[in-house]
């Protein structure tokens, strides 16, 4: 049961991180960079928690194949990797939005 709980935590935290990173992009697109920064920090916290869950799974496996590689494990890992990728891209895209000249309109 412990393994299933860790996998679910990984999924929840990774999904939360992804959602916060996408929210940060939306805020930046609207020119609200303070809100974008807050959302990026929330994304980082969630992704860090997901990474801790991933580390817990790795420690259960102990490098010896004790942890069966099921579809849900692969799915959870995929969620984490996507969240991390979106976080990286959101950070760079927000920096680009900040360089755009302010024209009083939304960037959408």
N, CA, C and O atoms as a DFTB+ gen file, in Angstrom:
432 C
 N C O
     1  1       0.823      -1.203       0.000
     2  2       0.000       0.000       0.000
     3  2       0.862       1.260       0.000
     4  3       0.479       2.272      -0.587
     5  1       2.011       1.206       0.649
     6  2       2.882       2.374       0.702
     7  2       3.269       2.827      -0.705
     8  3       3.271       4.021      -1.004
     9  1       3.592       1.871      -1.555
    10  2       3.995       2.192      -2.921
    11  2       2.875       2.931      -3.661
    12  3       3.141       3.920      -4.344
    13  1       1.652       2.475      -3.539
    14  2       0.530       3.119      -4.220
    15  2       0.322       4.546      -3.729
    16  3       0.029       5.443      -4.520
    17  1       0.473       4.757      -2.420
    18  2       0.336       6.107      -1.871
    19  2       1.414       7.039      -2.410
    20  3       1.133       8.191      -2.741
    21  1       2.624       6.553      -2.495
    22  2       3.721       7.375      -3.003
    23  2       3.473       7.728      -4.470
    24  3       3.699       8.865      -4.884
    25  1       3.010       6.758      -5.249
    26  2       2.725       7.016      -6.659
    27  2       1.631       8.067      -6.799
    28  3       1.729       8.959      -7.642
    29  1       0.594       7.967      -5.981
    30  2      -0.491       8.955      -6.054
    31  2       0.003      10.336      -5.639
    32  3      -0.385      11.333      -6.247
    33  1       0.850      10.415      -4.617
    34  2       1.434      11.696      -4.224
    35  2       2.249      12.288      -5.368
    36  3       2.175      13.486      -5.641
    37  1       3.013      11.452      -6.024
    38  2       3.810      11.896      -7.164
    39  2       2.913      12.478      -8.250
    40  3       3.198      13.544      -8.795
    41  1       1.829      11.771      -8.561
    42  2       0.897      12.255      -9.584
    43  2       0.253      13.581      -9.187
    44  3       0.174      14.505      -9.996
    45  1      -0.198      13.668      -7.960
    46  2      -0.879      14.884      -7.495
    47  2       0.069      16.080      -7.507
    48  3      -0.281      17.146      -8.012
    49  1       1.248      15.909      -6.961
    50  2       2.200      17.022      -6.896
    51  2       2.682      17.435      -8.288
    52  3       2.820      18.624      -8.576
    53  1       2.936      16.455      -9.139
    54  2       3.379      16.774     -10.499
    55  2       2.274      17.515     -11.252
    56  3       2.543      18.495     -11.946
    57  1       1.042      17.053     -11.116
    58  2      -0.075      17.732     -11.773
    59  2      -0.266      19.144     -11.258
    60  3      -0.569      20.057     -12.027
    61  1      -0.090      19.325      -9.968
    62  2      -0.191      20.655      -9.379
    63  2       0.917      21.561      -9.899
    64  3       0.671      22.725     -10.216
    65  1       2.122      21.038      -9.986
    66  2       3.240      21.816     -10.513
    67  2       2.995      22.246     -11.945
    68  3       3.256      23.391     -12.315
    69  1       2.493      21.325     -12.746
    70  2       2.175      21.641     -14.149
    71  2       1.120      22.734     -14.217
    72  3       1.264      23.690     -14.979
    73  1       0.071      22.601     -13.432
    74  2      -1.013      23.589     -13.437
    75  2      -0.519      24.967     -13.015
    76  3      -0.890      25.973     -13.620
    77  1       0.308      25.017     -11.991
    78  2       0.847      26.301     -11.527
    79  2       1.760      26.935     -12.585
    80  3       1.736      28.151     -12.774
    81  1       2.555      26.123     -13.268
    82  2       3.431      26.664     -14.311
    83  2       2.623      27.228     -15.466
    84  3       2.958      28.281     -16.007
    85  1       1.561      26.532     -15.843
    86  2       0.703      27.039     -16.914
    87  2      -0.031      28.305     -16.473
    88  3      -0.239      29.216     -17.275
    89  1      -0.420      28.361     -15.211
    90  2      -1.046      29.568     -14.677
    91  2      -0.066      30.737     -14.705
    92  3      -0.451      31.865     -15.014
    93  1       1.180      30.473     -14.388
    94  2       2.198      31.514     -14.435
    95  2       2.314      32.085     -15.849
    96  3       2.438      33.297     -16.028
    97  1       2.274      31.211     -16.841
    98  2       2.311      31.678     -18.230
    99  2       1.102      32.550     -18.563
   100  3       1.231      33.577     -19.229
   101  1      -0.055      32.137     -18.101
   102  2      -1.272      32.916     -18.351
   103  2      -1.162      34.313     -17.724
   104  3      -1.519      35.314     -18.345
   105  1      -0.666      34.359     -16.495
   106  2      -0.492      35.660     -15.826
   107  2       0.497      36.538     -16.598
   108  3       0.264      37.734     -16.777
   109  1       1.593      35.944     -17.048
   110  2       2.595      36.712     -17.788
   111  2       2.022      37.223     -19.102
   112  3       2.288      38.355     -19.506
   113  1       1.246      36.395     -19.757
   114  2       0.622      36.790     -21.020
   115  2      -0.291      37.992     -20.820
   116  3      -0.452      38.826     -21.711
   117  1      -0.887      38.063     -19.625
   118  2      -1.775      39.177     -19.286
   119  2      -1.002      40.371     -18.718
   120  3      -1.598      41.406     -18.422
   121  1       0.307      40.236     -18.566
   122  2       1.134      41.317     -18.066
   123  2       1.232      41.399     -16.556
   124  3       1.782      42.364     -16.025
   125  1       0.707      40.398     -15.852
   126  2       0.748      40.392     -14.383
   127  2       1.945      39.544     -13.929
   128  3       1.805      38.364     -13.608
   129  1       3.108      40.170     -13.913
   130  2       4.337      39.429     -13.633
   131  2       4.510      39.087     -12.156
   132  3       5.204      38.128     -11.818
   133  1       3.889      39.860     -11.284
   134  2       3.934      39.508      -9.862
   135  2       3.186      38.200      -9.620
   136  3       3.676      37.316      -8.918
   137  1       2.002      38.087     -10.203
   138  2       1.219      36.853     -10.069
   139  2       1.933      35.692     -10.759
   140  3       1.885      34.558     -10.282
   141  1       2.589      35.974     -11.873
   142  2       3.335      34.929     -12.574
   143  2       4.458      34.386     -11.690
   144  3       4.693      33.179     -11.647
   145  1       5.144      35.278     -10.993
   146  2       6.234      34.860     -10.105
   147  2       5.707      34.009      -8.949
   148  3       6.323      33.013      -8.570
   149  1       4.574      34.405      -8.400
   150  2       3.967      33.627      -7.316
   151  2       3.598      32.234      -7.812
   152  3       3.842      31.239      -7.129
   153  1       3.010      32.166      -9.002
   154  2       2.618      30.869      -9.565
   155  2       3.847      30.013      -9.873
   156  3       3.819      28.799      -9.672
   157  1       4.915      30.629     -10.355
   158  2       6.142      29.873     -10.614
   159  2       6.728      29.296      -9.328
   160  3       7.231      28.173      -9.316
   161  1       6.659      30.076      -8.239
   162  2       7.151      29.564      -6.949
   163  2       6.299      28.395      -6.472
   164  3       6.825      27.421      -5.935
   165  1       4.989      28.489      -6.666
   166  2       4.100      27.381      -6.295
   167  2       4.401      26.152      -7.149
   168  3       4.369      25.026      -6.655
   169  1       4.692      26.368      -8.421
   170  2       5.058      25.258      -9.310
   171  2       6.326      24.585      -8.812
   172  3       6.410      23.358      -8.759
   173  1       7.306      25.392      -8.450
   174  2       8.581      24.842      -7.967
   175  2       8.389      24.022      -6.698
   176  3       9.005      22.968      -6.538
   177  1       7.536      24.503      -5.795
   178  2       7.285      23.764      -4.552
   179  2       6.602      22.426      -4.838
   180  3       6.969      21.399      -4.268
   181  1       5.616      22.447      -5.716
   182  2       4.893      21.215      -6.042
   183  2       5.809      20.222      -6.751
   184  3       5.777      19.026      -6.462
   185  1       6.618      20.714      -7.668
   186  2       7.525      19.831      -8.396
   187  2       8.595      19.270      -7.460
   188  3       9.013      18.123      -7.616
   189  1       9.033      20.057      -6.506
   190  2       9.978      19.563      -5.507
   191  2       9.347      18.436      -4.680
   192  3       9.993      17.425      -4.405
   193  1       8.092      18.618      -4.289
   194  2       7.390      17.568      -3.537
   195  2       7.231      16.310      -4.391
   196  3       7.367      15.193      -3.890
   197  1       6.942      16.495      -5.683
   198  2       6.827      15.342      -6.581
   199  2       8.167      14.630      -6.704
   200  3       8.222      13.401      -6.731
   201  1       9.232      15.393      -6.779
   202  2      10.571      14.798      -6.868
   203  2      10.905      14.015      -5.612
   204  3      11.549      12.968      -5.682
   205  1      10.470      14.517      -4.460
   206  2      10.684      13.775      -3.208
   207  2       9.935      12.440      -3.246
   208  3      10.452      11.427      -2.774
   209  1       8.727      12.435      -3.803
   210  2       7.976      11.183      -3.948
   211  2       8.706      10.235      -4.891
   212  3       8.784       9.033      -4.639
   213  1       9.237      10.780      -5.970
   214  2       9.997       9.962      -6.913
   215  2      11.211       9.342      -6.216
   216  3      11.520       8.170      -6.430
   217  1      11.884      10.116      -5.399
   218  2      13.045       9.617      -4.660
   219  2      12.627       8.502      -3.698
   220  3      13.349       7.521      -3.520
   221  1      11.460       8.665      -3.084
   222  2      10.957       7.613      -2.189
   223  2      10.710       6.316      -2.956
   224  3      10.995       5.230      -2.451
   225  1      10.183       6.427      -4.169
   226  2       9.972       5.230      -4.989
   227  2      11.297       4.575      -5.348
   228  3      11.432       3.352      -5.308
   229  1      12.256       5.391      -5.695
   230  2      13.571       4.857      -6.048
   231  2      14.191       4.135      -4.848
   232  3      14.826       3.092      -5.002
   233  1      14.000       4.702      -3.654
   234  2      14.563       4.050      -2.466
   235  2      13.848       2.738      -2.155
   236  3      14.459       1.817      -1.611
   237  1      12.557       2.642      -2.494
   238  2      11.850       1.365      -2.310
   239  2      12.425       0.296      -3.228
   240  3      12.499      -0.880      -2.872
   241  1      12.826       0.726      -4.405
   242  2      13.369      -0.208      -5.391
   243  2      14.780      -0.653      -5.032
   244  3      15.156      -1.794      -5.299
   245  1      15.552       0.222      -4.440
   246  2      16.932      -0.052      -4.038
   247  2      17.802      -0.525      -5.204
   248  3      18.789      -1.231      -4.998
   249  1      17.437      -0.139      -6.415
   250  2      18.239      -0.508      -7.580
   251  2      18.233      -1.987      -7.911
   252  3      19.058      -2.458      -8.694
   253  1      17.299      -2.725      -7.311
   254  2      17.317      -4.172      -7.519
   255  2      16.062      -4.697      -8.207
   256  3      15.854      -5.909      -8.265
   257  1      15.227      -3.809      -8.726
   258  2      14.033      -4.262      -9.427
   259  2      12.906      -4.699      -8.505
   260  3      12.023      -5.447      -8.926
   261  1      12.918      -4.244      -7.245
   262  2      11.846      -4.605      -6.315
   263  2      10.528      -3.931      -6.685
   264  3       9.449      -4.457      -6.411
   265  1      10.630      -2.767      -7.306
   266  2       9.447      -2.005      -7.674
   267  2       9.014      -2.411      -9.075
   268  3       9.745      -2.177     -10.038
   269  1       7.837      -3.016      -9.204
   270  2       7.393      -3.391     -10.554
   271  2       7.096      -2.140     -11.385
   272  3       6.493      -1.182     -10.901
   273  1       7.523      -2.172     -12.619
   274  2       7.290      -1.048     -13.515
   275  2       5.922      -1.254     -14.158
   276  3       5.780      -1.917     -15.186
   277  1       4.921      -0.657     -13.510
   278  2       3.555      -0.768     -13.992
   279  2       3.207       0.463     -14.823
   280  3       3.965       1.431     -14.872
   281  1       2.075       0.408     -15.460
   282  2       1.621       1.539     -16.262
   283  2       1.454       2.787     -15.405
   284  3       1.762       3.888     -15.859
   285  1       0.975       2.636     -14.179
   286  2       0.768       3.798     -13.317
   287  2       2.100       4.420     -12.898
   288  3       2.184       5.638     -12.741
   289  1       3.127       3.617     -12.716
   290  2       4.453       4.145     -12.385
   291  2       4.992       4.940     -13.569
   292  3       5.535       6.030     -13.392
   293  1       4.846       4.406     -14.756
   294  2       5.291       5.108     -15.960
   295  2       4.487       6.395     -16.135
   296  3       5.044       7.436     -16.484
   297  1       3.197       6.324     -15.895
   298  2       2.325       7.498     -15.998
   299  2       2.755       8.581     -15.006
   300  3       2.820       9.757     -15.362
   301  1       3.044       8.197     -13.788
   302  2       3.479       9.154     -12.766
   303  2       4.806       9.792     -13.160
   304  3       4.978      11.003     -13.020
   305  1       5.727       9.000     -13.643
   306  2       7.020       9.527     -14.084
   307  2       6.829      10.499     -15.249
   308  3       7.487      11.538     -15.314
   309  1       5.934      10.158     -16.159
   310  2       5.641      11.023     -17.296
   311  2       5.079      12.362     -16.835
   312  3       5.446      13.410     -17.367
   313  1       4.194      12.329     -15.852
   314  2       3.638      13.570     -15.299
   315  2       4.738      14.452     -14.718
   316  3       4.753      15.662     -14.945
   317  1       5.641      13.856     -13.982
   318  2       6.726      14.634     -13.380
   319  2       7.622      15.247     -14.449
   320  3       7.962      16.428     -14.371
   321  1       7.999      14.469     -15.430
   322  2       8.886      14.984     -16.466
   323  2       8.203      16.108     -17.250
   324  3       8.844      17.102     -17.589
   325  1       6.913      15.957     -17.538
   326  2       6.179      17.025     -18.230
   327  2       6.099      18.281     -17.377
   328  3       6.265      19.389     -17.888
   329  1       5.852      18.126     -16.111
   330  2       5.774      19.282     -15.207
   331  2       7.106      20.013     -15.171
   332  3       7.143      21.243     -15.201
   333  1       8.196      19.265     -15.107
   334  2       9.518      19.887     -15.062
   335  2       9.813      20.617     -16.373
   336  3      10.385      21.707     -16.364
   337  1       9.427      20.021     -17.486
   338  2       9.643      20.656     -18.784
   339  2       8.825      21.940     -18.910
   340  3       9.339      22.966     -19.356
   341  1       7.563      21.881     -18.520
   342  2       6.715      23.068     -18.596
   343  2       7.240      24.156     -17.673
   344  3       7.208      25.334     -18.031
   345  1       7.720      23.785     -16.499
   346  2       8.294      24.766     -15.571
   347  2       9.481      25.472     -16.218
   348  3       9.583      26.698     -16.157
   349  1      10.371      24.713     -16.832
   350  2      11.534      25.317     -17.486
   351  2      11.119      26.249     -18.621
   352  3      11.618      27.369     -18.727
   353  1      10.211      25.784     -19.461
   354  2       9.764      26.612     -20.581
   355  2       9.006      27.846     -20.102
   356  3       9.167      28.930     -20.664
   357  1       8.183      27.689     -19.069
   358  2       7.432      28.835     -18.537
   359  2       8.385      29.898     -18.010
   360  3       8.173      31.090     -18.230
   361  1       9.422      29.473     -17.323
   362  2      10.405      30.423     -16.796
   363  2      11.025      31.239     -17.933
   364  3      11.132      32.462     -17.845
   365  1      11.427      30.553     -18.990
   366  2      12.036      31.250     -20.126
   367  2      11.025      32.128     -20.868
   368  3      11.348      33.248     -21.264
   369  1       9.817      31.627     -21.054
   370  2       8.809      32.402     -21.779
   371  2       8.391      33.646     -20.997
   372  3       8.142      34.696     -21.590
   373  1       8.315      33.538     -19.697
   374  2       7.968      34.698     -18.873
   375  2       9.058      35.756     -18.986
   376  3       8.768      36.950     -19.055
   377  1      10.305      35.316     -19.004
   378  2      11.402      36.277     -19.194
   379  2      11.272      36.982     -20.543
   380  3      11.570      38.171     -20.656
   381  1      10.834      36.262     -21.549
   382  2      10.620      36.881     -22.858
   383  2       9.448      37.867     -22.820
   384  3       9.540      38.964     -23.371
   385  1       8.357      37.480     -22.176
   386  2       7.216      38.398     -22.040
   387  2       7.652      39.691     -21.358
   388  3       7.193      40.772     -21.725
   389  1       8.524      39.586     -20.380
   390  2       8.968      40.774     -19.646
   391  2       9.795      41.714     -20.529
   392  3       9.913      42.903     -20.232
   393  1      10.354      41.192     -21.588
   394  2      11.151      42.018     -22.490
   395  2      10.288      42.753     -23.523
   396  3      10.737      43.715     -24.146
   397  1       9.048      42.290     -23.696
   398  2       8.180      42.935     -24.681
   399  2       7.852      44.350     -24.253
   400  3       7.665      44.614     -23.066
   401  1       7.781      45.263     -25.208
   402  2       7.406      46.623     -24.842
   403  2       5.975      46.655     -24.312
   404  3       5.090      45.973     -24.827
   405  1       5.773      47.450     -23.286
   406  2       4.442      47.584     -22.704
   407  2       3.592      48.462     -23.620
   408  3       3.915      49.626     -23.860
   409  1       2.519      47.897     -24.118
   410  2       1.666      48.682     -25.015
   411  2       0.257      48.835     -24.453
   412  3      -0.648      49.290     -25.154
   413  1       0.071      48.460     -23.204
   414  2      -1.226      48.644     -22.573
   415  2      -2.246      47.584     -22.953
   416  3      -3.395      47.646     -22.515
   417  1      -1.847      46.622     -23.753
   418  2      -2.750      45.556     -24.160
   419  2      -2.217      44.235     -23.650
   420  3      -1.040      44.099     -23.318
   421  1      -3.121      43.260     -23.595
   422  2      -2.695      41.929     -23.208
   423  2      -1.895      41.312     -24.347
   424  3      -2.057      41.686     -25.509
   425  1      -1.034      40.367     -24.002
   426  2      -0.185      39.738     -24.996
   427  2      -0.861      38.553     -25.669
   428  3      -0.306      37.964     -26.597
   429  1      -2.037      38.205     -25.216
   430  2      -2.702      36.991     -25.727
   431  2      -3.023      37.111     -27.189
   432  3      -3.582      36.184     -27.776
